[in-house]
CSV table of C-alpha atoms (C1' of nucleotides) in Angstrom, one decimal:
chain,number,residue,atom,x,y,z
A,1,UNK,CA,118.9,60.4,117.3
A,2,UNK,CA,120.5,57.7,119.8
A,3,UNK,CA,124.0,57.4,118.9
A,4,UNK,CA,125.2,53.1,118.3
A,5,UNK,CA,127.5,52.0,121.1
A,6,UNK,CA,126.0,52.6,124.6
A,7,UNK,CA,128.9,54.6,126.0
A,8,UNK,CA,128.0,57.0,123.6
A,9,UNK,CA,124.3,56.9,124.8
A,10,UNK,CA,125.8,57.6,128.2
A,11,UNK,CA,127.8,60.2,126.8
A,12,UNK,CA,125.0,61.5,125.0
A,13,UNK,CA,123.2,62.1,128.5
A,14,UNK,CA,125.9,63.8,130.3
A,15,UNK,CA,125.9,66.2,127.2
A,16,UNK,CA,122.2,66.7,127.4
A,17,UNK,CA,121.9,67.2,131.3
A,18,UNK,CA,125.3,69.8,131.4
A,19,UNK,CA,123.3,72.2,129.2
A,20,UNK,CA,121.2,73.1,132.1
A,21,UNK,CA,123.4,71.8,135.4
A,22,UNK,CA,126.7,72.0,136.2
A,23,UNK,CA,128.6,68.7,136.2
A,24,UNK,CA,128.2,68.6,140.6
A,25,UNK,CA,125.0,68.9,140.2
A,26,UNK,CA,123.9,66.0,138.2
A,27,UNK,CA,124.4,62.9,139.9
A,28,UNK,CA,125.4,59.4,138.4
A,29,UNK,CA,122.0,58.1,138.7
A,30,UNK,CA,120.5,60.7,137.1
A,31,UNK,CA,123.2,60.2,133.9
A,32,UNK,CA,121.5,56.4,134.0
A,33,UNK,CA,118.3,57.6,134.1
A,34,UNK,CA,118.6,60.0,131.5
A,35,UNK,CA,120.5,57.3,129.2
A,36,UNK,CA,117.4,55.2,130.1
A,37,UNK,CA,119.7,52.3,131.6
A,38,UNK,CA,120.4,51.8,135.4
A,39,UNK,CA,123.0,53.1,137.6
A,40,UNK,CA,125.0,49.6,137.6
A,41,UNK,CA,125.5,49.3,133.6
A,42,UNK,CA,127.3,53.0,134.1
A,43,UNK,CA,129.6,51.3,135.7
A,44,UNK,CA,130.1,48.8,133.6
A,45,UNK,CA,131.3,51.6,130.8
A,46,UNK,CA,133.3,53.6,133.1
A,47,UNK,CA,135.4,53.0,136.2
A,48,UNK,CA,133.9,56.6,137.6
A,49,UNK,CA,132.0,59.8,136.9
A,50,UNK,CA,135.0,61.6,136.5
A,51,UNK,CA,135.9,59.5,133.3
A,52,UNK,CA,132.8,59.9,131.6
A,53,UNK,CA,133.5,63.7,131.8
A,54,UNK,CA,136.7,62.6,130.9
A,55,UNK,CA,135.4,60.9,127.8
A,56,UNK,CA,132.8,63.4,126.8
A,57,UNK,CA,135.7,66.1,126.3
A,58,UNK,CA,137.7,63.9,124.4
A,59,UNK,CA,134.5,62.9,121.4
A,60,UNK,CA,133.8,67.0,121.8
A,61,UNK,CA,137.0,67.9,120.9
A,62,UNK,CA,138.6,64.9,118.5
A,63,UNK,CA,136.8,66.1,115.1
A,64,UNK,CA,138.1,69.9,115.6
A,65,UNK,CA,141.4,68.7,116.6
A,66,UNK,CA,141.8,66.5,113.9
A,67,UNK,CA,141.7,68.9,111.6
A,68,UNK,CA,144.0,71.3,113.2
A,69,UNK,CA,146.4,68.6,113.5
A,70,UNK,CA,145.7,67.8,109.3
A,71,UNK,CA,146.3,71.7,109.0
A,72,UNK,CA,149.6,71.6,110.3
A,73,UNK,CA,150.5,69.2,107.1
A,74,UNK,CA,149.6,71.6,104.9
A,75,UNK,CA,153.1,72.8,103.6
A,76,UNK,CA,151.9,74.9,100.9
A,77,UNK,CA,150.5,77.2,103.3
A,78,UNK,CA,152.7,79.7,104.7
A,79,UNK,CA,154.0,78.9,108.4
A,80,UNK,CA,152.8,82.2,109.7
A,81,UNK,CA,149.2,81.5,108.1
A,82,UNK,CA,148.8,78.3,109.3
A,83,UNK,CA,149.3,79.2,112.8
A,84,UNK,CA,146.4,82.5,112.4
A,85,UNK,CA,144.6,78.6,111.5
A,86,UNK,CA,145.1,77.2,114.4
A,87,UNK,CA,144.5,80.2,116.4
A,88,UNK,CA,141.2,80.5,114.8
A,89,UNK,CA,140.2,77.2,115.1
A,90,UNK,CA,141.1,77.1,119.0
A,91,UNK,CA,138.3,80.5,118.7
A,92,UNK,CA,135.8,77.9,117.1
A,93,UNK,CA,136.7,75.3,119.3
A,94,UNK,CA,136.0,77.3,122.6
A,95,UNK,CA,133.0,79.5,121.4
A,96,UNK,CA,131.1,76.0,120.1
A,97,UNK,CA,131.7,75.1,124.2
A,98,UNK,CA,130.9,77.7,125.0
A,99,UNK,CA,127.4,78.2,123.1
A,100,UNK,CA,126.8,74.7,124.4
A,101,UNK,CA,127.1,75.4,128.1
A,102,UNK,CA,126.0,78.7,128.9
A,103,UNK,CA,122.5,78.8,128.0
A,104,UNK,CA,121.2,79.0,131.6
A,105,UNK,CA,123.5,79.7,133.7
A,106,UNK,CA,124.9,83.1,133.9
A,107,UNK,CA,128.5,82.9,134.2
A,108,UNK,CA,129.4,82.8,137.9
A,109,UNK,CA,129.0,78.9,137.9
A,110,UNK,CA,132.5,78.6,140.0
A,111,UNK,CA,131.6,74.4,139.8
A,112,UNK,CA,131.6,74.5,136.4
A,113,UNK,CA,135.2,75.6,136.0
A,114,UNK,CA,136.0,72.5,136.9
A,115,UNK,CA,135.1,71.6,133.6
A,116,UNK,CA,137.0,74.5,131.7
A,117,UNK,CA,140.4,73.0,133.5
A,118,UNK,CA,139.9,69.7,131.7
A,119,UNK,CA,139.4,71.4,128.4
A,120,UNK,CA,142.2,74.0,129.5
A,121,UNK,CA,144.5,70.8,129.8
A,122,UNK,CA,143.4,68.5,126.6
A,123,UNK,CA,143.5,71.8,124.1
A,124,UNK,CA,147.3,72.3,125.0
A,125,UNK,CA,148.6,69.0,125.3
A,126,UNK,CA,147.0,67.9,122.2
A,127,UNK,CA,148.0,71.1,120.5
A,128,UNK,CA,151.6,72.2,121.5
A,129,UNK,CA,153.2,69.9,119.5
A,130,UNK,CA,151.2,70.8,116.9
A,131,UNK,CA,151.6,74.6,116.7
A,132,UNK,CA,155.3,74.1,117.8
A,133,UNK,CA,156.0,72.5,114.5
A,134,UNK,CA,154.1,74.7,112.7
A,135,UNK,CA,156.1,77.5,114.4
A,136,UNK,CA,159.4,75.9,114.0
A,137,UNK,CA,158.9,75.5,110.0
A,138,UNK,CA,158.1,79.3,110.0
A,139,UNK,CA,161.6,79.9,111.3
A,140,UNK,CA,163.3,77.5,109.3
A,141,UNK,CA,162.2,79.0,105.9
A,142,UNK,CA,162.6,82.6,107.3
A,143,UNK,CA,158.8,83.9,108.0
A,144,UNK,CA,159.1,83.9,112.1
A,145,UNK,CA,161.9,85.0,113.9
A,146,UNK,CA,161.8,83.7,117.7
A,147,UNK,CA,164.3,81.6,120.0
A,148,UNK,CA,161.5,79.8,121.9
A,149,UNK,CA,159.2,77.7,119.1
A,150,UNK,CA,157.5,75.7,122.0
A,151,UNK,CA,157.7,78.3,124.5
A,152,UNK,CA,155.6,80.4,122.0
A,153,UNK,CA,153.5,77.8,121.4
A,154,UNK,CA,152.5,77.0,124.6
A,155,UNK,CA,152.0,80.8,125.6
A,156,UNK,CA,149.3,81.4,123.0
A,157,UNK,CA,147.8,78.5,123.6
A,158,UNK,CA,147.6,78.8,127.3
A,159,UNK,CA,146.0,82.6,126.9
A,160,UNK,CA,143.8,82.0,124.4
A,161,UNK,CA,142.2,79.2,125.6
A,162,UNK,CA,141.3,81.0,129.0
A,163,UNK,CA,140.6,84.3,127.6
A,164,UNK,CA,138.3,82.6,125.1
A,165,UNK,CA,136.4,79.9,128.0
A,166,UNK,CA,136.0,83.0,129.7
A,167,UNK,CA,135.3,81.1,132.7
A,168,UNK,CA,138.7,80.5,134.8
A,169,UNK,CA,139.5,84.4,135.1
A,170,UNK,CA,136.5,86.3,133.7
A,171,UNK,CA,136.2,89.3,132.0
A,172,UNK,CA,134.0,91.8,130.1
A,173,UNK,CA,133.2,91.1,126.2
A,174,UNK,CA,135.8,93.9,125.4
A,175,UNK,CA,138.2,92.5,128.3
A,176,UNK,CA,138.5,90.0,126.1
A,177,UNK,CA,138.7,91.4,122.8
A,178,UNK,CA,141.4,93.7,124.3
A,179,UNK,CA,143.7,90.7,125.7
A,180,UNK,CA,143.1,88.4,122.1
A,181,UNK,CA,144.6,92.2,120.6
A,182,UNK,CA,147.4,92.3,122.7
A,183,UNK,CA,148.1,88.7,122.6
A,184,UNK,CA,148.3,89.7,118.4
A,185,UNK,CA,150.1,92.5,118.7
A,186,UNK,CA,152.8,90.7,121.1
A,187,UNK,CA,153.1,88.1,118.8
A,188,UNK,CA,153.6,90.2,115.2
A,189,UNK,CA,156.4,92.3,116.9
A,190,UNK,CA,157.7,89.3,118.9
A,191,UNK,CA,158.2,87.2,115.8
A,192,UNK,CA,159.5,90.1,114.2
A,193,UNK,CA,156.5,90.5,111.6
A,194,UNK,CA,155.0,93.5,110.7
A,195,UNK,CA,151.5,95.4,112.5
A,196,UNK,CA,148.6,93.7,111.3
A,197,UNK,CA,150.0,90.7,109.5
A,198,UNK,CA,147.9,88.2,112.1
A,199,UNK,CA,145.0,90.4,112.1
A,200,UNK,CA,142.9,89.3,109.8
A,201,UNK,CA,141.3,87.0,111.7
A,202,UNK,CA,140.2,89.9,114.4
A,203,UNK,CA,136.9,89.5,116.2
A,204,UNK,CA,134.4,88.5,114.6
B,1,UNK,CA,150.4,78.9,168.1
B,2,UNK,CA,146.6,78.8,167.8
B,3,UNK,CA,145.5,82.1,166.0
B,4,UNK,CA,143.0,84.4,167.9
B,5,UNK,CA,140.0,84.3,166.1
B,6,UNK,CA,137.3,81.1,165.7
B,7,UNK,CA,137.1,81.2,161.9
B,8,UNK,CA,141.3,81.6,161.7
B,9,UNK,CA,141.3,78.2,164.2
B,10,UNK,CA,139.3,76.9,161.1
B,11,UNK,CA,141.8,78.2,158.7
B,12,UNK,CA,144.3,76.6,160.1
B,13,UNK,CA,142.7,73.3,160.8
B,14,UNK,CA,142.2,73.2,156.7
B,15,UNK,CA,145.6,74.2,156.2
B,16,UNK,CA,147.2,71.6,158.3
B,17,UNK,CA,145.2,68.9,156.0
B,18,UNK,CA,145.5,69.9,153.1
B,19,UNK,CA,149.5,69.5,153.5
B,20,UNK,CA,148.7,65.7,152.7
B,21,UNK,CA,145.2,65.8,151.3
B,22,UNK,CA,143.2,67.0,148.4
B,23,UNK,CA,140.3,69.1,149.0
B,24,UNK,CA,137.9,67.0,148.0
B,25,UNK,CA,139.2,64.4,150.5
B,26,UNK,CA,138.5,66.3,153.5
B,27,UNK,CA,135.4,66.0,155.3
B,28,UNK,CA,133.9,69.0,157.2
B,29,UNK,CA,133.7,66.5,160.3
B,30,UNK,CA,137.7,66.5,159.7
B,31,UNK,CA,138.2,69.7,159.5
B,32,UNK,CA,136.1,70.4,162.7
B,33,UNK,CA,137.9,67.6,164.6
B,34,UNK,CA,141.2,69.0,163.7
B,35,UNK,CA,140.1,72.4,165.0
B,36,UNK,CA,138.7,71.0,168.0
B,37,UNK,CA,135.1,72.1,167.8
B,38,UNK,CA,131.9,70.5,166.6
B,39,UNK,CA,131.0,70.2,162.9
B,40,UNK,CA,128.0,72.2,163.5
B,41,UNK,CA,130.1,75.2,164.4
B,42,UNK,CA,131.6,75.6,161.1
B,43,UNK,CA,128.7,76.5,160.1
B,44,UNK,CA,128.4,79.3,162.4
B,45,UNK,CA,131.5,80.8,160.5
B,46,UNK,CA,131.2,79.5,157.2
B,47,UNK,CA,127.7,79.4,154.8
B,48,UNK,CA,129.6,76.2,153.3
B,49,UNK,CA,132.6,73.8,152.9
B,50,UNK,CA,133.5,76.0,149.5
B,51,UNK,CA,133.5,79.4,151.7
B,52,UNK,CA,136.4,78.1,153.9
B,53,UNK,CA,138.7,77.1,150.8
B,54,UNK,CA,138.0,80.7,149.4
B,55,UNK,CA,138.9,82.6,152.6
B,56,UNK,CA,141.8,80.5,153.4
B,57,UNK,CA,143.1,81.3,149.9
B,58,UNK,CA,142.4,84.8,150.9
B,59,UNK,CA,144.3,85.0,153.7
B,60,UNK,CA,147.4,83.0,152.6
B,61,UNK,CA,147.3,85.7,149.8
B,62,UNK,CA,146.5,88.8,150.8
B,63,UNK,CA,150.3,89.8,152.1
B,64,UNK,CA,152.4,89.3,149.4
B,65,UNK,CA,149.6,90.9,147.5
B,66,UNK,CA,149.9,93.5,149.7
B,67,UNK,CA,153.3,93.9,149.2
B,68,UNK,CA,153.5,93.3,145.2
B,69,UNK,CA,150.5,96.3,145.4
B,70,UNK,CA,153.0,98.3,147.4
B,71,UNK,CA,156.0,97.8,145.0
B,72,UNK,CA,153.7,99.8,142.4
B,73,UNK,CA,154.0,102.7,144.3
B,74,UNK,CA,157.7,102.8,144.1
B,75,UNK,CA,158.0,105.5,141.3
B,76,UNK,CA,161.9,106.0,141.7
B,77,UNK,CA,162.1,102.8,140.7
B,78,UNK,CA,162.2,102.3,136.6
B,79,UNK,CA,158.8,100.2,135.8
B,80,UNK,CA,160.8,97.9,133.7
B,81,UNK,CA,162.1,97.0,137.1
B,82,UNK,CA,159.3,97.4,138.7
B,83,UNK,CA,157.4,94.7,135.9
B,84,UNK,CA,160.2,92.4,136.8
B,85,UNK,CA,159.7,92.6,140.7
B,86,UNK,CA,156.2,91.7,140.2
B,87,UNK,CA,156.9,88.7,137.9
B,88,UNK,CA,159.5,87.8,140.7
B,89,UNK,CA,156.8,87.9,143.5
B,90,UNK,CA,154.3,86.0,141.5
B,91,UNK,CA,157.0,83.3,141.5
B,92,UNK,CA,157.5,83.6,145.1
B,93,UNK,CA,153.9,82.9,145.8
B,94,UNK,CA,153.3,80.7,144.0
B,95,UNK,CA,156.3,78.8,144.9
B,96,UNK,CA,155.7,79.0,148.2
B,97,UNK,CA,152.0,77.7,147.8
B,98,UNK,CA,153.5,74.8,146.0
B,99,UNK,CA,156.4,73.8,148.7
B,100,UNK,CA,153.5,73.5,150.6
B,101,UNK,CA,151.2,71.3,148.8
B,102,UNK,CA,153.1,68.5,147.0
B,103,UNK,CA,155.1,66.9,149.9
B,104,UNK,CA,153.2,63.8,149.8
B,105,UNK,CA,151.3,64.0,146.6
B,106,UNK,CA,153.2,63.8,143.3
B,107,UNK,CA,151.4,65.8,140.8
B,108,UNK,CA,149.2,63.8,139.3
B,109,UNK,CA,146.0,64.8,141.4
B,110,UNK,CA,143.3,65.9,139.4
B,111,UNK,CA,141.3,67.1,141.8
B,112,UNK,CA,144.1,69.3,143.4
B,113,UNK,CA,143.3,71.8,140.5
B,114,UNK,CA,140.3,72.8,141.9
B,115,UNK,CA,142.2,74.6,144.4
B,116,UNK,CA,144.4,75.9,141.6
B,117,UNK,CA,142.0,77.2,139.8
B,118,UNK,CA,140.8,80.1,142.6
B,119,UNK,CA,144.7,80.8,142.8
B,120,UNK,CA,144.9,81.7,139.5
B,121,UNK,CA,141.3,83.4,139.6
B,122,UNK,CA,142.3,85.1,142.5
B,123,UNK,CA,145.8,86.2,142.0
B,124,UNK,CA,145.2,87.6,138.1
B,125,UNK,CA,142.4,89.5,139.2
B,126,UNK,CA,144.3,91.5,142.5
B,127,UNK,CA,147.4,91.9,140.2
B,128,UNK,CA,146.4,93.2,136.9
B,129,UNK,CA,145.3,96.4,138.1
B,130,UNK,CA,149.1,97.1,139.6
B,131,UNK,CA,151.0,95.4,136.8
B,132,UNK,CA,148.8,97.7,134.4
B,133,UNK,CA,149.5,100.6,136.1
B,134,UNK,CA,153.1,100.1,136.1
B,135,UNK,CA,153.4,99.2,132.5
B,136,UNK,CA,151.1,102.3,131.4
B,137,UNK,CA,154.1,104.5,133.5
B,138,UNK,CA,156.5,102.8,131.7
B,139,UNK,CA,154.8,103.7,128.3
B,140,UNK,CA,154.5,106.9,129.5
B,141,UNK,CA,158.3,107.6,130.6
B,142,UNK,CA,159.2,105.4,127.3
B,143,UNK,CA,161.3,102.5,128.4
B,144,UNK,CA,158.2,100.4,127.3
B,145,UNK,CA,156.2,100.5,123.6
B,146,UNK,CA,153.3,98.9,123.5
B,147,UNK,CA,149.9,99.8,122.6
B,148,UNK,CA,147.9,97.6,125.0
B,149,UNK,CA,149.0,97.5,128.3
B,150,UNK,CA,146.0,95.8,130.0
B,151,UNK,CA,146.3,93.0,128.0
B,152,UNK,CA,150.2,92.9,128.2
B,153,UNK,CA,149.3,92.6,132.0
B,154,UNK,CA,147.2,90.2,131.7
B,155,UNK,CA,148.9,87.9,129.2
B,156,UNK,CA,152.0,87.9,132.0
B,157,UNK,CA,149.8,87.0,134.8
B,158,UNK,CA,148.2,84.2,133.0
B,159,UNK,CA,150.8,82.5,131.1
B,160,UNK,CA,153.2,83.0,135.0
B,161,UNK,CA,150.5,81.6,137.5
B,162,UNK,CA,149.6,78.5,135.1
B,163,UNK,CA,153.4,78.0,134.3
B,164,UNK,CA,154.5,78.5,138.2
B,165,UNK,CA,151.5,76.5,139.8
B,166,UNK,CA,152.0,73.8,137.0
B,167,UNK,CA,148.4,71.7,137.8
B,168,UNK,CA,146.3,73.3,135.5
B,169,UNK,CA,148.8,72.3,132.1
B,170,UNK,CA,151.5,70.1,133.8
B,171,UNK,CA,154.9,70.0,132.6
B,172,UNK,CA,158.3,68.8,132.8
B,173,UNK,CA,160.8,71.2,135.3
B,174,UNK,CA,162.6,72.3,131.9
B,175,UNK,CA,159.8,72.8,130.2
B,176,UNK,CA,158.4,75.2,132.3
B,177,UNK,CA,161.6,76.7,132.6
B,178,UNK,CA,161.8,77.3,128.8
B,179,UNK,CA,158.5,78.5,128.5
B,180,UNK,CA,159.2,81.1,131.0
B,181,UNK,CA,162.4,82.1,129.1
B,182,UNK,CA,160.2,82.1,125.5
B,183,UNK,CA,157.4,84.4,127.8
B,184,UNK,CA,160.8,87.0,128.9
B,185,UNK,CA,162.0,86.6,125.2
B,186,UNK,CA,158.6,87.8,124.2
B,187,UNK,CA,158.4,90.5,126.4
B,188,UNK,CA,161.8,91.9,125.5
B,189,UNK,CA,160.7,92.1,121.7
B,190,UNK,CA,157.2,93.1,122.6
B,191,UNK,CA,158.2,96.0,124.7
B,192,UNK,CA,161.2,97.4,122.5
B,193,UNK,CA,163.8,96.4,125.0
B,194,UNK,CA,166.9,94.7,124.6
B,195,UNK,CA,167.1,90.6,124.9
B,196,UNK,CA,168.4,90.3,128.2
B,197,UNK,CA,167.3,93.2,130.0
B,198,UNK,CA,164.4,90.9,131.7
B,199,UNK,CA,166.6,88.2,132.0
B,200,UNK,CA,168.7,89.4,135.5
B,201,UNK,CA,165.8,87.3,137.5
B,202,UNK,CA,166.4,84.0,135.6
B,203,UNK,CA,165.5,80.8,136.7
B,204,UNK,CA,166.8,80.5,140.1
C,1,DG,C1',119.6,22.5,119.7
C,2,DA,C1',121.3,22.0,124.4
C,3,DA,C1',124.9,23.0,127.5
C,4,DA,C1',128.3,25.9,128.9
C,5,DT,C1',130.6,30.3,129.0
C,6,DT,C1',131.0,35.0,128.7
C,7,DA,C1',129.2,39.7,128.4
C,8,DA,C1',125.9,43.0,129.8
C,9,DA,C1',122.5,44.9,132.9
C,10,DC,C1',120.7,45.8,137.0
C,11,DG,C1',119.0,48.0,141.5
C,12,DA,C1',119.3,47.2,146.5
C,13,DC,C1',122.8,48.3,149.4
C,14,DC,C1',127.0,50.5,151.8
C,15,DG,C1',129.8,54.0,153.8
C,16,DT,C1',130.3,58.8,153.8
C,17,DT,C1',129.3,63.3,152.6
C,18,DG,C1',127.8,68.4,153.0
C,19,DG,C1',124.6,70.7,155.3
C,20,DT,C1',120.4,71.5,158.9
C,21,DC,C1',118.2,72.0,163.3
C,22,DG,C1',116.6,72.4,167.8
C,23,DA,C1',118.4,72.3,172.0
C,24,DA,C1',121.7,73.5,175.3
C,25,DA,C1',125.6,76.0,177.2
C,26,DA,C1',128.2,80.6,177.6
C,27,DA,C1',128.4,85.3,177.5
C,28,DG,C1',126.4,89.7,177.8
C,29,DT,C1',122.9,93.0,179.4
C,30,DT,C1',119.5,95.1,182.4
D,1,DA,C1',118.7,87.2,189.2
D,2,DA,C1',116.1,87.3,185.1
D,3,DC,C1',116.3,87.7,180.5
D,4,DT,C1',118.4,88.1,175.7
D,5,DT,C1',121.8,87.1,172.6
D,6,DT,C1',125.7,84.7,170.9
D,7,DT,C1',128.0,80.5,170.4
D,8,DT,C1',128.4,75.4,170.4
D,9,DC,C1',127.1,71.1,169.5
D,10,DG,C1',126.2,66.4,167.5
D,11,DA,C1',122.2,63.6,166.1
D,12,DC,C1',120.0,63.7,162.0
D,13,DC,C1',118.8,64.1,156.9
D,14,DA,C1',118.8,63.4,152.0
D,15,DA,C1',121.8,62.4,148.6
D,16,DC,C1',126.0,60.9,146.7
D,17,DG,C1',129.5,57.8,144.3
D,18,DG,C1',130.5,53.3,144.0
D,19,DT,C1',130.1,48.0,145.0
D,20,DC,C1',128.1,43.5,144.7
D,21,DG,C1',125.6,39.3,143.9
D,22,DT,C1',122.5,38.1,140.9
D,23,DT,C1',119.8,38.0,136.8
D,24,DT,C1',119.2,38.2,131.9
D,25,DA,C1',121.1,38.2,127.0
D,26,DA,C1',124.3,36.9,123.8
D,27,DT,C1',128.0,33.9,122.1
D,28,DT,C1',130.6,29.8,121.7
D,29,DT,C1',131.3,24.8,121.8
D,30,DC,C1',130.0,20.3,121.2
DNA sequence: GAAATTAAACGACCGTTGGTCGAAAAAGTT
DNA sequence: AACTTTTTCGACCAACGGTCGTTTAATTTC
């Protein structure tokens, strides 16, 4: 199922060869190989390995963030609802990674945290401004009470992205489910919302 | 002021260049010159180029670690307080760690993260033991309510060493100033305390 | 359709890298 | 002094990311 343009073959063979090597270990010629072109045309497409890992994060992650980003539109649904959304759909996000990556290797691939940081960096940018104005219309109409929209924002973000990669500070199964609790429980009584009202969405 | 032992020469060799060089721009050979030995002797000490970053990380951290571990043990002291010194120290290192880093490179340096990345790794893992502990005797003695203190812990320690080191998600000075205030905010609500009573260590 | 121009593809080649190795020097032991 | 062990070393290796001049394919222009 060869995708059209070529970058996205290229792409395509990054994805295929990171399923069972960490991104160090595959080398630029072995990208061309795999994409069944030689090592020049790569860089004709991109100015240097580190952009087509670059680019592969960004196609990974632009469907899933479109549609957070079309959630936050949704006015009819309440404020406090649509951010459980997004919260979920950063859990989606992350655990599709994550079932893509870790099929071999254990989890002690210190290498392949390198990776995690890119996706730790594009989840937040793209989504801060996002959550923040979902939070922002929660306090407006009365739903969240909290002095720091962004702030807030960027703190669940920022946890639940590592605790869910799992990779950058690494924990048991429960270690996680434990923190994601916490992080829930923080949030209900720090927007001033009662026990239980975000958990819903618990582990699944 | 050469330090006594071989490997702590190396140390310091890799310390002096990474002042005004990324990791991944430093050669063994560079290293070894700097030093004033032969590459091959690095290898005596070290099983690779990776080992030397993770014991010099080791070694810059291990006293203030030392001394944040110590702090925990300072029962006359109200673990509010005590919460708050800990916060305080993770600043400290990790302002320190940066003052020493970024004279010559803006911030911009992808790579640098890498480096980052085993702070973080590192310094969440040594502290949430001591910053659990605390917060469980503060649960205990009552000046703190909440139900999950591991992942309080742990929330703190992520959302401070990302915010502090600034690589991993960077951010503007105020930003990260006002997602540090939204974090105390949080904390104060989370914990039953009153706004402010975190907020004696503000942004300095 | 031929000529000219641009886009795309290529793999030999370059400088450098992290890491190995066998030999030699230094230190320690008897 | 003879022998063993620890330490030091730099030539060497395979492999890497990236460049380059050149070739091939496609497109435009007349």
């Amino acid at each position: 199922m060869p995708s059209s343009t070529k970058s996205d073959q290229i792409l395509d063979a990054l994805q295929t060869l990171l399923v069972e090597k960490k991104i160090q270990d595959i080398s630029v010629s072995e990208i061309a190989q795999t994409a069944g072109i030689g090592k020049g045309s790569i860089y004709y497409y991109f100015p240097s390995k580190d952009a087509i890992l670059d680019a592969l994060i960004e196609r990974n992650y632009k469907q899933p963030m479109e549609t957070a980003k079309h959630l936050a539109e949704q006015k009819d649904i309440s404020p406090f609802t649509r951010m459980a959304m997004i919260f979920q759909a950063c859990r989606n996000i992350s655990g599709e990674f994550h079932a893509q990556n870790s099929k071999t290797a254990p989890t002690d691939d210190k290498e392949q945290a390198f990776l995690h940081q890119k996706y730790l960096h594009y989840l937040v940018t793209e989504l801060k401004p996002v959550l923040t104005d979902i939070i922002c219309q929660g306090i407006e109409c009365g739903s969240i009470h909290f002095d720091y929209p962004a702030a807030l924002a960027e703190i669940v973000l920022i946890v639940l992205t590592i605790k869910l990669d799992n990779t950058l500070v690494p924990s048991s199964e429960s270690e996680v489910d434990n923190t994601i609790l916490g992080l829930i429980s923080l949030l209900e009584k720090g927007t001033e919302n009662p026990a239980g009202s975000l958990n819903f969405l618990k582990i699944g």
